[in-house]
PDB file of C-alpha atoms in Angstrom:
ATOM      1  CA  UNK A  28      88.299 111.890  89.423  1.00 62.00           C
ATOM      2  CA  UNK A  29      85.640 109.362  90.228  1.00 81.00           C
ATOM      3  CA  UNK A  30      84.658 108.519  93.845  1.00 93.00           C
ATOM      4  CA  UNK A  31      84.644 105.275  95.423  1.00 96.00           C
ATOM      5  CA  UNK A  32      81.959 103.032  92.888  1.00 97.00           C
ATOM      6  CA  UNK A  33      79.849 100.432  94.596  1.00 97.00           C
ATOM      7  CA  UNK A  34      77.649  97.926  92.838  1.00 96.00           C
ATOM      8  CA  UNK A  35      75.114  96.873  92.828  1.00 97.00           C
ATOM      9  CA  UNK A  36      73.158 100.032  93.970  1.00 96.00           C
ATOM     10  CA  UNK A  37      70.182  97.962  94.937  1.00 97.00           C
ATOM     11  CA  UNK A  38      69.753  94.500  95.371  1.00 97.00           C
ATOM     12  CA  UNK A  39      66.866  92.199  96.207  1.00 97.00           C
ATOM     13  CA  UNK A  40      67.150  88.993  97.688  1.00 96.00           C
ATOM     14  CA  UNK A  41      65.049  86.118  98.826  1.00 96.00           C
ATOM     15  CA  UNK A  42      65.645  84.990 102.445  1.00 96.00           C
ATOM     16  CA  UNK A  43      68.734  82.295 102.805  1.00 96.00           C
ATOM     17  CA  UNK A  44      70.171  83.178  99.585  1.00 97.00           C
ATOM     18  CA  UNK A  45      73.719  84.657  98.897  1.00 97.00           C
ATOM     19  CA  UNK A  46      74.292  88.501  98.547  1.00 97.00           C
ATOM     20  CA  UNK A  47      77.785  89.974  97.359  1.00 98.00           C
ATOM     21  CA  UNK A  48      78.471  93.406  97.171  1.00 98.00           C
ATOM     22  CA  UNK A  49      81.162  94.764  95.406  1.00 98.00           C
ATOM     23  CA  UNK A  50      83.386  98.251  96.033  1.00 98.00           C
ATOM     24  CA  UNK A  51      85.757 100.089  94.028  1.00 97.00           C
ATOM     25  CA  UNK A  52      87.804 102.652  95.999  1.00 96.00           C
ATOM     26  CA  UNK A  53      89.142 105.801  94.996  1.00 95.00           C
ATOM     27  CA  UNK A  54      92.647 104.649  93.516  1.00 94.00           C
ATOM     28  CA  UNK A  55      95.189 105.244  95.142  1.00 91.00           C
ATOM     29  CA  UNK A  56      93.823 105.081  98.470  1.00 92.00           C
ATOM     30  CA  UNK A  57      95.171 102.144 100.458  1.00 89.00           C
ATOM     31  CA  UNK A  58      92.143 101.651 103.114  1.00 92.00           C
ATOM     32  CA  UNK A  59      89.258 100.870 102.499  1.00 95.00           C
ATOM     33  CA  UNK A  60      85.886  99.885 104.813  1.00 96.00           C
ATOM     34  CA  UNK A  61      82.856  98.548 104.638  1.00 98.00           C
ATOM     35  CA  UNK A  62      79.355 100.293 106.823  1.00 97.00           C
ATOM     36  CA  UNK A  63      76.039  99.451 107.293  1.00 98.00           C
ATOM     37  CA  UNK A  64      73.217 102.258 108.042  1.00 97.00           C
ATOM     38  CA  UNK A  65      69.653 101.395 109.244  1.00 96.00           C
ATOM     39  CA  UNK A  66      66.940 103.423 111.003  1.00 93.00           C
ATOM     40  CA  UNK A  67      67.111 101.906 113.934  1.00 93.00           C
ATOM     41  CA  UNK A  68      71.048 101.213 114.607  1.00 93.00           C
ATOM     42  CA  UNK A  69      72.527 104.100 112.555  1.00 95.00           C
ATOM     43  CA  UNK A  70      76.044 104.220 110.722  1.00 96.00           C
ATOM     44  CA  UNK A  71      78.015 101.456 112.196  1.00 96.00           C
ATOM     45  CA  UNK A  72      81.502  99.805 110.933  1.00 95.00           C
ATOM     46  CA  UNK A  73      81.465  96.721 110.023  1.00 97.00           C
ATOM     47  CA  UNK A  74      85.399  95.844 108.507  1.00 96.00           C
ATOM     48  CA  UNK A  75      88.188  97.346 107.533  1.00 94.00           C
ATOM     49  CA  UNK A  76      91.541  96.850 105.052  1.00 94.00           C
ATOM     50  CA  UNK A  77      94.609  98.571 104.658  1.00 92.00           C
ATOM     51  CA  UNK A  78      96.699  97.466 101.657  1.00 92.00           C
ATOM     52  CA  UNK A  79      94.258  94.857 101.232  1.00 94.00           C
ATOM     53  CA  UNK A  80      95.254  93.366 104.437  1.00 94.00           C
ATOM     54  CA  UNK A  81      92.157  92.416 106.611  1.00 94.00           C
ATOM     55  CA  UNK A  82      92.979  95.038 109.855  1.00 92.00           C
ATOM     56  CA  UNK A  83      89.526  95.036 111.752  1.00 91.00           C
ATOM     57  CA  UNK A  84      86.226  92.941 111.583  1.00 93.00           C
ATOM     58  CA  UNK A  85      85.280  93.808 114.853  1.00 91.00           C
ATOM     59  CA  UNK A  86      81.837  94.576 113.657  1.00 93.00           C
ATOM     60  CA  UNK A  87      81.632  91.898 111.428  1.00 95.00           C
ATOM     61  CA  UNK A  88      78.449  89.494 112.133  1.00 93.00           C
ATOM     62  CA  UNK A  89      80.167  86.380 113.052  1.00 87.00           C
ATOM     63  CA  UNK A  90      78.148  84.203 110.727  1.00 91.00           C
ATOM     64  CA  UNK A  91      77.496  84.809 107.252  1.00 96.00           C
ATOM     65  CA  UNK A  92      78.836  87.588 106.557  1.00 97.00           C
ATOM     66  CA  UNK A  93      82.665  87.921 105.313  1.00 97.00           C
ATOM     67  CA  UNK A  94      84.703  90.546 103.539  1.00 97.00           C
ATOM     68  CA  UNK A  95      87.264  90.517 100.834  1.00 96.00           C
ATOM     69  CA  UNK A  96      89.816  92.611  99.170  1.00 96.00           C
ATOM     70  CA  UNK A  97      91.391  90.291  96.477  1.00 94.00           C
ATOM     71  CA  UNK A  98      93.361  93.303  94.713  1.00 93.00           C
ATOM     72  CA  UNK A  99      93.892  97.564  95.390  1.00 92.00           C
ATOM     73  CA  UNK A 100      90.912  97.755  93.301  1.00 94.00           C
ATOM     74  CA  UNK A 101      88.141  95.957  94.648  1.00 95.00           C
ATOM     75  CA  UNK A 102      86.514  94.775  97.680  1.00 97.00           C
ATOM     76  CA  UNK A 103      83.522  92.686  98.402  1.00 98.00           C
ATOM     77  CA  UNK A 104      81.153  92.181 100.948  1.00 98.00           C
ATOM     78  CA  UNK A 105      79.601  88.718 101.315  1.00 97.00           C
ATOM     79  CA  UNK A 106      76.185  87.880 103.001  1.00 97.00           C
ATOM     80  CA  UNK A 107      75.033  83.658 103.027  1.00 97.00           C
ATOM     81  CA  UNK A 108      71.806  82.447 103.963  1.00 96.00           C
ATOM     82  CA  UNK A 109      70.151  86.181 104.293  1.00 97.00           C
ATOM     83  CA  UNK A 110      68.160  87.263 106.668  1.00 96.00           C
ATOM     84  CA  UNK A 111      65.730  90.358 106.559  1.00 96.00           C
ATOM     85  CA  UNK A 112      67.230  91.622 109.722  1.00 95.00           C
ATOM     86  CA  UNK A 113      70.027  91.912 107.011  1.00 97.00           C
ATOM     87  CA  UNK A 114      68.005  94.587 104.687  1.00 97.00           C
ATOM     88  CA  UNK A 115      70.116  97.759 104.902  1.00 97.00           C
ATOM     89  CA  UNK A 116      71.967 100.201 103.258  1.00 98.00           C
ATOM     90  CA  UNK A 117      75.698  98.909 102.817  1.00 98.00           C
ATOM     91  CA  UNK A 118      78.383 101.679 102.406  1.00 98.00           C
ATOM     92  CA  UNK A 119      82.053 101.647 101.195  1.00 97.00           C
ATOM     93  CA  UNK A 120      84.439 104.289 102.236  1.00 96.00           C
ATOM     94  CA  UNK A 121      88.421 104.525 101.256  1.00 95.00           C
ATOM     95  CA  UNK A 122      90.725 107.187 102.417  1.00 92.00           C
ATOM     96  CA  UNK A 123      94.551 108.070 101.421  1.00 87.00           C
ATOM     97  CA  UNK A 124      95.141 109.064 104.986  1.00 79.00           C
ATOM     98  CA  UNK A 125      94.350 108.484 108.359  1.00 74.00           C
ATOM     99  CA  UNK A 126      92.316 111.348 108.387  1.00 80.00           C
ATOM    100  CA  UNK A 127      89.318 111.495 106.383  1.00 87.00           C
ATOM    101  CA  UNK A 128      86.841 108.921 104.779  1.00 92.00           C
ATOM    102  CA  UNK A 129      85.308 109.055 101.479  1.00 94.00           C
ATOM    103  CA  UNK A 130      82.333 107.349 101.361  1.00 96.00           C
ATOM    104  CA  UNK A 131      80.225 105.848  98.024  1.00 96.00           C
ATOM    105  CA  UNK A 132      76.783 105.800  97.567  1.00 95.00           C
ATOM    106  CA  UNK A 133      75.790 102.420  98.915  1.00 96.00           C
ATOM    107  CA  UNK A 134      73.866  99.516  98.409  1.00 97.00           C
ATOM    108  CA  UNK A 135      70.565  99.159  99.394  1.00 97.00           C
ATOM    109  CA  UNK A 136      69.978  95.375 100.239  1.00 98.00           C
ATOM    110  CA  UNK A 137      66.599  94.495 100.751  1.00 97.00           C
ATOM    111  CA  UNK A 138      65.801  90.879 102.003  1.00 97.00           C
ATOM    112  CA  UNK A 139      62.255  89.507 101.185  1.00 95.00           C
TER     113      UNK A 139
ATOM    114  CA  UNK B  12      84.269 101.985 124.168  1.00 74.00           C
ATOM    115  CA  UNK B  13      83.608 104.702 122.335  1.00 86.00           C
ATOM    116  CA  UNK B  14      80.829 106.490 121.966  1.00 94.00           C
ATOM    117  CA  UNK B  15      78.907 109.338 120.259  1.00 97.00           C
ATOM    118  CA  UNK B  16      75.996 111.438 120.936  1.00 97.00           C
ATOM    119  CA  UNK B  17      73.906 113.326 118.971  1.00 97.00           C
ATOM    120  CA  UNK B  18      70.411 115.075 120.949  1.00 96.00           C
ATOM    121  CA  UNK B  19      69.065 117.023 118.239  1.00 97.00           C
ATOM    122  CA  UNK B  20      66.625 114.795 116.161  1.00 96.00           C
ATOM    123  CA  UNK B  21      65.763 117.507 113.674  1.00 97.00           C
ATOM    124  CA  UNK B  22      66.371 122.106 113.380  1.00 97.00           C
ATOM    125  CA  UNK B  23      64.720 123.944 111.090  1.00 97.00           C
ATOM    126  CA  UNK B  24      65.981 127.348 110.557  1.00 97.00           C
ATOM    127  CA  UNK B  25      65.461 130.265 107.570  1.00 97.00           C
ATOM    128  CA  UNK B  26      67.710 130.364 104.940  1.00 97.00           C
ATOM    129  CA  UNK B  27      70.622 133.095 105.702  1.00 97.00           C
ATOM    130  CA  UNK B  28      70.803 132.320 109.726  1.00 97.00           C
ATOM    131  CA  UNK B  29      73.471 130.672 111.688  1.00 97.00           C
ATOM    132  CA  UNK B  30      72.526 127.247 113.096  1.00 97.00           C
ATOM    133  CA  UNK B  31      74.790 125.382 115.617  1.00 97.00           C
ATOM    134  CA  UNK B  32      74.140 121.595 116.043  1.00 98.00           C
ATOM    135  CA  UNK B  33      75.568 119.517 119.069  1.00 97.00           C
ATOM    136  CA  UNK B  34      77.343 116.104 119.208  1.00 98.00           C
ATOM    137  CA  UNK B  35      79.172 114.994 122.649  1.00 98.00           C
ATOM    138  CA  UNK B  36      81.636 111.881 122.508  1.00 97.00           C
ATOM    139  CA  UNK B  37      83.081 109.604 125.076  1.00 96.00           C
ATOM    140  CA  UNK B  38      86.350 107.917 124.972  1.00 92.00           C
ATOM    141  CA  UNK B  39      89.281 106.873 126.779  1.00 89.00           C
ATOM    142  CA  UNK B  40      91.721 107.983 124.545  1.00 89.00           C
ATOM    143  CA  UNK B  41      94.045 111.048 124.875  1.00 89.00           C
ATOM    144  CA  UNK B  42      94.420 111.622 121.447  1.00 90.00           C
ATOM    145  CA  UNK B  43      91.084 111.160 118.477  1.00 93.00           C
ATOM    146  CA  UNK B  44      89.739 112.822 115.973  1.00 94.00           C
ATOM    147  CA  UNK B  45      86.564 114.672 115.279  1.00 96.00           C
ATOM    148  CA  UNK B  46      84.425 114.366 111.968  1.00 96.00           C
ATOM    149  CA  UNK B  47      81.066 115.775 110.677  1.00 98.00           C
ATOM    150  CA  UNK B  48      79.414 114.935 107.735  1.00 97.00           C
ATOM    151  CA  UNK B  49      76.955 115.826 105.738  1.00 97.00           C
ATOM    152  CA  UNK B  50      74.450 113.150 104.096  1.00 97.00           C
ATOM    153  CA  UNK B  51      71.932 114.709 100.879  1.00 96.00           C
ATOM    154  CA  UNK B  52      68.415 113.218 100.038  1.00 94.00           C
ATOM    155  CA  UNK B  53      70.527 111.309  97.719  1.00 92.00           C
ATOM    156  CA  UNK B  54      71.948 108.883 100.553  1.00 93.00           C
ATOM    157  CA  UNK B  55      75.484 110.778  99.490  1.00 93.00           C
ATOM    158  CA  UNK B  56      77.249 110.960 102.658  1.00 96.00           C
ATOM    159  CA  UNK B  57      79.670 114.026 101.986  1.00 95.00           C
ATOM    160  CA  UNK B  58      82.392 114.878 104.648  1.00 95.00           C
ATOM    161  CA  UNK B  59      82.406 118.303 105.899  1.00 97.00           C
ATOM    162  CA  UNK B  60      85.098 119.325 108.398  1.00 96.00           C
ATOM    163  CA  UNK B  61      87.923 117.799 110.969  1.00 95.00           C
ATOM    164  CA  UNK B  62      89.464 118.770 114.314  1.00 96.00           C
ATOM    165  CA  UNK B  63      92.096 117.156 115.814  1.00 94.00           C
ATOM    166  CA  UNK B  64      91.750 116.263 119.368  1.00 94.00           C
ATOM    167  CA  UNK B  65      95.315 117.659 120.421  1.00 93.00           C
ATOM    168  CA  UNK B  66      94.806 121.278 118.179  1.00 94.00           C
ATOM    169  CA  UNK B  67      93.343 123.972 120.658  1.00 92.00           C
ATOM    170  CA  UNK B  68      92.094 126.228 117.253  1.00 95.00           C
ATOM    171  CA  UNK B  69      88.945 125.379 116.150  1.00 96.00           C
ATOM    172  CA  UNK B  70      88.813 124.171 112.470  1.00 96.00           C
ATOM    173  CA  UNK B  71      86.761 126.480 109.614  1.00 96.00           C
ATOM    174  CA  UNK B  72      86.180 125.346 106.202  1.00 96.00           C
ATOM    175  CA  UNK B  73      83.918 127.600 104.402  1.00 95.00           C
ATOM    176  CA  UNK B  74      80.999 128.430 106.150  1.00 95.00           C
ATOM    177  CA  UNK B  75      81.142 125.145 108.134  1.00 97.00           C
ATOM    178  CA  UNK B  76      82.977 125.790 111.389  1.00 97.00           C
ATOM    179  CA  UNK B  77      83.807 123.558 114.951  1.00 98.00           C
ATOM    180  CA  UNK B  78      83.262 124.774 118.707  1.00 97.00           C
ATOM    181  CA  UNK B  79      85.713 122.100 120.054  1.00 97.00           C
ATOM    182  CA  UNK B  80      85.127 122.101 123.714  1.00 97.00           C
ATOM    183  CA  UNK B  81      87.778 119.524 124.967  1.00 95.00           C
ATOM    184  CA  UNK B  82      86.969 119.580 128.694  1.00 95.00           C
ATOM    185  CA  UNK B  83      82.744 119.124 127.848  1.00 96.00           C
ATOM    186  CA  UNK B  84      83.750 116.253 125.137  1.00 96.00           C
ATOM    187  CA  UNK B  85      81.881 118.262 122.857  1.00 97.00           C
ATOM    188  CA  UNK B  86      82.492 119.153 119.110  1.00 98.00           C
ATOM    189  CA  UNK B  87      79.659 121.459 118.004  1.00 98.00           C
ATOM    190  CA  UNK B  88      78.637 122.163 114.359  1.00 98.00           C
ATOM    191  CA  UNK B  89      78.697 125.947 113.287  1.00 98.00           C
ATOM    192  CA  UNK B  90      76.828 126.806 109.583  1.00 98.00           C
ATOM    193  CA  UNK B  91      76.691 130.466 109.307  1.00 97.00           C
ATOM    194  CA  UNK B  92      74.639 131.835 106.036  1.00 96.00           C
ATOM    195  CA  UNK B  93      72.627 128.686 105.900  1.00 97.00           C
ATOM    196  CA  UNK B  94      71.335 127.772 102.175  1.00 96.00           C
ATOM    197  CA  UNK B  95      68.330 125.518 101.191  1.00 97.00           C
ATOM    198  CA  UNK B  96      70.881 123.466 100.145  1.00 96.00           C
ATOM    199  CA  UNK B  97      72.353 123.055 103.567  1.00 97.00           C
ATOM    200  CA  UNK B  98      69.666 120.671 103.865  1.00 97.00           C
ATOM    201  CA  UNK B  99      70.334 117.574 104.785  1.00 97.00           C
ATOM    202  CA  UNK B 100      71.162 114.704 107.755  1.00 98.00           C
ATOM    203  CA  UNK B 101      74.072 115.531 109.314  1.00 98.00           C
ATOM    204  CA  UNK B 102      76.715 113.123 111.553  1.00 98.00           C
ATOM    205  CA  UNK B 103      78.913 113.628 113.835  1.00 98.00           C
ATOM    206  CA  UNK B 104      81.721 110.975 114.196  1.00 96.00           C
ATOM    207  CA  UNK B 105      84.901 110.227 116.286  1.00 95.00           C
ATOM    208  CA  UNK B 106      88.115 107.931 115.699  1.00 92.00           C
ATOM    209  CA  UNK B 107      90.229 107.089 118.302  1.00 87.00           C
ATOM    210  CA  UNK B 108      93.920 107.406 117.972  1.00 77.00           C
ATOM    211  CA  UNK B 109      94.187 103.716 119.637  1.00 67.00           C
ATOM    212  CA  UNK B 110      91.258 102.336 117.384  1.00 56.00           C
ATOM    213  CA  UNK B 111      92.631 102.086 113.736  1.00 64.00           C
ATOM    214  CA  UNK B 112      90.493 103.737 111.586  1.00 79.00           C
ATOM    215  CA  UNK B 113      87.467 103.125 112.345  1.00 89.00           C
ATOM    216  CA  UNK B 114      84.704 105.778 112.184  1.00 93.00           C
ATOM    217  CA  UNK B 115      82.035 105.832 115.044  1.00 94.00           C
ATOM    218  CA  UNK B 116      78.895 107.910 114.329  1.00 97.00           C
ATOM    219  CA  UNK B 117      76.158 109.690 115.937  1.00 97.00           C
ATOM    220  CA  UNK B 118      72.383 108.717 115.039  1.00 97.00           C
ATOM    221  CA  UNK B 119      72.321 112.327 112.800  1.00 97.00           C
ATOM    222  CA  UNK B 120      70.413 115.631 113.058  1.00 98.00           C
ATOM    223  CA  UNK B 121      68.167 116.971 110.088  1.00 98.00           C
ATOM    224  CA  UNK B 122      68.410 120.033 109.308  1.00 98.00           C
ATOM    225  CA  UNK B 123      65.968 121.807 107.506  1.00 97.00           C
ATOM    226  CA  UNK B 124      66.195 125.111 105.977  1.00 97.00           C
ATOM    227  CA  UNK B 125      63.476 126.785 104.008  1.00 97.00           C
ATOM    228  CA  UNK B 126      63.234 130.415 102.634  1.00 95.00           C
TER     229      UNK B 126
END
């Protein structure tokens, strides 16, 4: 049974170009959300979908940054113009329930 | 808003001991739930164990285990028979009942165990 799948697991970009992370959830789970992790701010959410319906983006960046989930399979994470206060790790979760999270591995974004 | 508050940067403890980390939370909702995960030198963020604000037991799961102290907000971390494998960063996070789904974290504790 394979966990959630996120690609790429690094990626390197030059500042003010386009990033665009992609997330496959565990099937069958019908949420799915999007996290950021640095050393200095932590784990913090960033967007959320349940039955691909946008629920929460309340920690969404308001510019540049936007999050899709076209299909039950797939969500992505969009980043214009980026910045290097950007660079982070980017994490996926989905979860059948209410309850738990499952989380994938992450993308590292680094920002030159 | 919610919040969540880890004070233990880093424990280091022999392999085979008990070690108890702490994580306090602050909301304003009556009912929430409790997480802690693990995350490995991989980045893998694993989770661990849940208690449910309204359930007076505390929750066990292996040799992971709660101390849910509802009128201290706090919602310790038990690991009895620690193994070097029980290394790792570990987070404490809330969701309120009120606040879909999302997951609000503490900054982590390491926790290093060597033989």
């Amino acid at each position: 049974n394979a966990g959630v799948i996120q690609t790429p697991r690094h990626k390197v970009t030059g500042k003010g170009q386009e990033a665009t992370l992609w997330c496959e959830p565990i099937s069958g789970h019908s949420a799915v959300f999007w996290y950021r992790q640095t050393i200095v701010q932590g784990l913090e959410f960033l967007t959320y979908f349940r039955n691909q319906a946008p629920i929460d983006d309340s920690g969404m960046p308001k510019e540049r940054f936007s999050a899709q989930m076209p299909n039950q399979s797939h969500s992505t994470l969009k980043i214009q113009s980026t910045q290097p206060q950007d660079s982070a790790v980017y994490l996926c979760a989905s979860s059948l329930t209410v309850y738990e999270q499952y989380f994938g591995p992450g993308t590292r974004l680094t920002v030159l | 808003a919610q919040k969540v508050t880890q004070t233990q940067t880093s424990i280091s403890v022999v392999e085979k001991t008990t070690v108890t980390m702490d994580c306090v939370y602050e909301t304003r909702d009556s009912s929430y739930f409790l997480f802690w995960y693990k995350q490995t030198a991989s980045g893998e963020i694993v989770f661990l164990i849940r208690q449910d604000s309204y359930k007076k037991e505390n929750a066990t799961v292996g040799h992971y285990s709660l101390n849910f102290q509802k009128p201290k907000s706090s919602i310790g971390l038990i690991i009895t028979a620690t193994q070097i494998e029980d290394s790792a960063v570990y987070f404490c996070a809330m969701r309120e009942d009120s606040g879909y789904n999302k997951l609000t974290f503490g900054k982590g504790t390491v926790l290093l165990v060597s033989p």
